[in-house]
Short mmCIF file of C-alpha atoms (C1' of nucleotides) in Angstrom, two decimals:
data_model
loop_
_atom_site.label_atom_id
_atom_site.label_comp_id
_atom_site.label_asym_id
_atom_site.label_seq_id
_atom_site.Cartn_x
_atom_site.Cartn_y
_atom_site.Cartn_z
CA UNK A 27 -24.87 -48.82 50.88
CA UNK A 28 -21.72 -47.34 52.30
CA UNK A 29 -19.61 -47.82 55.43
CA UNK A 30 -17.90 -45.10 57.42
CA UNK A 31 -15.80 -44.26 60.43
CA UNK A 32 -17.10 -41.24 62.35
CA UNK A 33 -14.99 -39.67 65.07
CA UNK A 34 -16.37 -37.95 68.13
CA UNK A 35 -14.64 -36.60 71.17
CA UNK A 36 -16.27 -38.51 74.02
CA UNK A 37 -16.29 -35.35 76.13
CA UNK A 38 -18.69 -33.92 73.53
CA UNK A 39 -20.58 -37.04 72.56
CA UNK A 40 -19.69 -40.54 73.70
CA UNK A 41 -21.32 -43.75 72.58
CA UNK A 42 -22.91 -44.04 76.03
CA UNK A 43 -24.30 -40.52 75.84
CA UNK A 44 -25.74 -41.26 72.42
CA UNK A 45 -27.44 -44.40 73.70
CA UNK A 46 -29.20 -42.37 76.40
CA UNK A 47 -30.68 -39.78 74.06
CA UNK A 48 -34.33 -39.81 72.98
CA UNK A 49 -34.63 -42.26 70.06
CA UNK A 50 -30.89 -42.78 70.61
CA UNK A 51 -30.54 -40.32 67.76
CA UNK A 52 -28.68 -37.06 67.23
CA UNK A 53 -27.64 -34.83 64.39
CA UNK A 54 -23.92 -35.14 63.71
CA UNK A 55 -23.31 -31.61 64.90
CA UNK A 56 -20.20 -29.51 64.86
CA UNK A 57 -18.56 -30.66 61.64
CA UNK A 58 -16.72 -27.63 60.26
CA UNK A 59 -14.63 -29.28 57.59
CA UNK A 60 -15.73 -29.19 53.98
CA UNK A 61 -14.64 -32.70 53.07
CA UNK A 62 -16.49 -34.19 56.02
CA UNK A 63 -19.51 -32.06 55.24
CA UNK A 64 -19.48 -33.21 51.63
CA UNK A 65 -19.39 -36.87 52.69
CA UNK A 66 -22.54 -36.29 54.71
CA UNK A 67 -24.28 -34.03 52.22
CA UNK A 68 -23.39 -35.77 48.98
CA UNK A 69 -22.66 -39.38 49.76
CA UNK A 70 -24.37 -40.65 52.88
CA UNK A 71 -27.61 -42.56 52.50
CA UNK A 72 -30.19 -43.73 54.98
CA UNK A 73 -29.10 -47.06 56.50
CA UNK A 74 -25.41 -46.49 55.90
CA UNK A 75 -23.43 -47.81 58.86
CA UNK A 76 -20.52 -46.22 60.70
CA UNK A 77 -18.08 -47.23 63.36
CA UNK A 78 -18.28 -44.80 66.27
CA UNK A 79 -14.74 -43.71 67.10
CA UNK A 80 -13.68 -41.92 70.27
CA UNK A 81 -10.97 -39.38 69.49
CA UNK A 82 -8.85 -36.92 71.46
CA UNK A 83 -9.09 -39.12 74.53
CA UNK A 84 -7.04 -41.57 76.52
CA UNK A 85 -8.11 -44.63 74.54
CA UNK A 86 -8.85 -43.75 70.94
CA UNK A 87 -10.55 -46.32 68.76
CA UNK A 88 -13.81 -48.00 67.88
CA UNK A 89 -16.53 -48.36 70.47
CA UNK A 90 -19.68 -49.14 68.54
CA UNK A 91 -21.87 -48.82 65.50
CA UNK A 92 -24.28 -46.09 64.46
CA UNK A 93 -26.72 -45.97 61.59
CA UNK A 94 -27.47 -43.04 59.31
CA UNK A 95 -31.20 -42.32 59.69
CA UNK A 96 -31.68 -39.11 57.68
CA UNK A 97 -30.30 -37.53 54.58
CA UNK A 98 -28.27 -34.40 55.12
CA UNK A 99 -30.00 -31.26 56.38
CA UNK A 100 -28.72 -27.88 57.55
CA UNK A 101 -26.91 -28.25 60.86
CA UNK A 102 -28.61 -26.54 63.81
CA UNK A 103 -25.77 -25.00 65.80
CA UNK A 104 -24.47 -22.84 62.95
CA UNK A 105 -27.50 -20.57 63.47
CA UNK A 106 -27.10 -20.17 67.24
CA UNK A 107 -24.94 -17.13 68.05
CA UNK A 108 -24.06 -18.38 71.51
CA UNK A 109 -22.85 -21.72 70.20
CA UNK A 110 -19.17 -22.39 69.74
CA UNK A 111 -20.23 -23.76 66.36
CA UNK A 112 -21.95 -20.54 65.27
CA UNK A 113 -21.28 -19.66 61.63
CA UNK A 114 -21.88 -16.02 60.82
CA UNK A 115 -21.75 -16.69 57.10
CA UNK A 116 -24.63 -19.13 57.14
CA UNK A 117 -28.14 -18.03 56.31
CA UNK A 118 -31.33 -20.09 56.33
CA UNK A 119 -31.41 -19.73 52.55
CA UNK A 120 -27.77 -20.65 52.16
CA UNK A 121 -26.47 -22.72 55.07
CA UNK A 122 -22.81 -23.54 54.98
CA UNK A 123 -22.88 -26.66 57.16
CA UNK A 124 -24.90 -29.81 56.64
CA UNK A 125 -25.15 -33.03 58.57
CA UNK A 126 -27.06 -36.29 58.84
CA UNK A 127 -28.75 -37.75 61.89
CA UNK A 128 -27.27 -40.92 63.30
CA UNK A 129 -28.84 -43.49 65.58
CA UNK A 130 -27.15 -45.73 68.12
CA UNK A 131 -27.05 -49.27 66.77
CA UNK A 132 -24.87 -51.23 69.16
CA UNK A 133 -21.75 -51.16 71.22
CA UNK A 134 -18.78 -53.20 70.12
CA UNK A 135 -15.98 -54.59 72.19
CA UNK A 136 -13.36 -51.86 72.11
CA UNK A 137 -10.92 -52.03 69.20
CA UNK A 138 -8.02 -49.72 69.98
CA UNK A 139 -6.09 -47.76 67.41
CA UNK A 140 -3.06 -49.76 68.54
CA UNK A 141 -4.83 -53.01 67.74
CA UNK A 142 -5.89 -51.72 64.34
CA UNK A 143 -2.30 -50.76 63.59
CA UNK A 144 -1.24 -54.37 64.15
CA UNK A 145 -3.15 -55.51 61.09
CA UNK A 146 -1.36 -55.07 57.80
CA UNK A 147 -4.59 -55.53 55.90
CA UNK A 148 -5.92 -52.37 57.58
CA UNK A 149 -2.86 -50.23 56.98
CA UNK A 150 -4.66 -48.31 54.24
CA UNK A 151 -7.33 -46.98 56.62
CA UNK A 152 -7.32 -43.20 56.66
CA UNK A 153 -7.72 -43.11 60.42
CA UNK A 154 -4.39 -44.90 60.76
CA UNK A 155 -2.47 -42.61 58.47
CA UNK A 156 -0.11 -40.06 59.87
CA UNK A 157 -1.47 -36.59 60.02
CA UNK A 158 -5.00 -37.71 59.34
CA UNK A 159 -7.34 -34.98 60.49
CA UNK A 160 -10.55 -35.99 58.83
CA UNK A 161 -13.31 -36.90 61.28
CA UNK A 162 -15.39 -38.80 58.73
CA UNK A 163 -13.87 -41.33 56.35
CA UNK A 164 -15.37 -43.99 54.14
CA UNK A 165 -14.24 -47.60 54.43
CA UNK A 166 -14.94 -50.62 52.27
CA UNK A 167 -17.29 -53.44 53.09
CA UNK A 168 -14.24 -55.69 53.42
CA UNK A 169 -12.79 -53.37 56.07
CA UNK A 170 -16.15 -53.27 57.79
CA UNK A 171 -16.38 -57.06 58.01
CA UNK A 172 -12.75 -57.44 59.02
CA UNK A 173 -13.04 -54.96 61.89
CA UNK A 174 -16.30 -56.47 63.10
CA UNK A 175 -14.59 -59.84 63.26
CA UNK A 176 -11.69 -58.29 65.11
CA UNK A 177 -14.03 -56.94 67.73
CA UNK A 178 -15.52 -60.39 68.16
CA UNK A 179 -12.10 -61.95 68.60
CA UNK A 180 -11.06 -59.40 71.17
CA UNK A 181 -14.14 -60.24 73.16
"C1'" DG B 9 2.20 -30.65 76.39
"C1'" DC B 10 4.39 -31.69 71.93
"C1'" DC B 11 4.31 -31.44 67.24
"C1'" DA B 12 3.38 -33.11 62.43
"C1'" DA B 13 0.16 -32.49 59.11
"C1'" DC B 14 -2.83 -29.96 56.82
"C1'" DG B 15 -6.90 -26.73 56.43
"C1'" DT B 16 -8.03 -21.77 56.38
"C1'" DT B 17 -7.32 -16.94 55.94
"C1'" DG B 18 -6.13 -12.79 53.86
"C1'" DG B 19 -2.86 -9.65 51.61
"C1'" DC B 20 -1.18 -8.97 47.24
"C1'" DG C 19 -5.12 -17.46 42.38
"C1'" DC C 20 -0.75 -17.71 44.97
"C1'" DC C 21 1.27 -18.58 49.24
"C1'" DA C 22 2.94 -17.32 53.94
"C1'" DA C 23 1.22 -17.20 58.33
"C1'" DC C 24 -1.64 -18.97 61.40
"C1'" DG C 25 -4.94 -22.21 63.61
"C1'" DT C 26 -6.62 -26.83 64.51
"C1'" DT C 27 -6.60 -31.73 64.95
"C1'" DG C 28 -5.52 -35.62 67.35
"C1'" DG C 29 -2.25 -39.35 68.44
"C1'" DC C 30 1.41 -39.92 71.40
#
DNA sequence: GCCAACGTTGGC
DNA sequence: GCCAACGTTGGC
C-alpha cells in the first residue's frame, strides 16, 4: 500500500465539492503530465491513500484524505472535443491519458504549506521543494503518520 | 502579477 | 536526438 499527495485547484475540484458528489467519488481528471499519469497508471493500487491538497489558491496545503477506489482507466475528458482537456492524439484503442478514481475519505484540520515548511523532518517532501510542478507525488508511511499527527495537533 | 523551474514542441 | 524557444505551474 502506498501513500500520496494529490493536488487539485479548489476552483476545479475542492474537498467540499468532492464530498458532495454521488458516492463521493470522481475520476482524477485533467492530469496532462506523463510522470503523474505514470504514478496513477503504473503504481497506484486500490485502497492507497492520498492527502488532498488545494493548490493555486490563497491557502495552499492539505485539507483532507481521499482513497484510491479503482485501478487506472482511460481518462474521460481527453475524448471530448469541447473539453479544455481534449487530446486529439488519443484514440479509444490508444488513449494517452489514464487516471484512477478517488473517493472522499475525510476532512483534516488544515495543514498549511507554511506549517509543513516549519518541520525539518518534512523538508524532503516534493511538494515543499522549489520549482516543484508535479501534482501527484508519493510519500512514505512515516511522512503520512507524521502529517496526520500534525493535523491533530493543529486542531 | 511575478518569476523560477521545468515540461513540451519542433526545426534541424 | 539535440536544444532553443515557448508554455505552464504554482507559491509568493
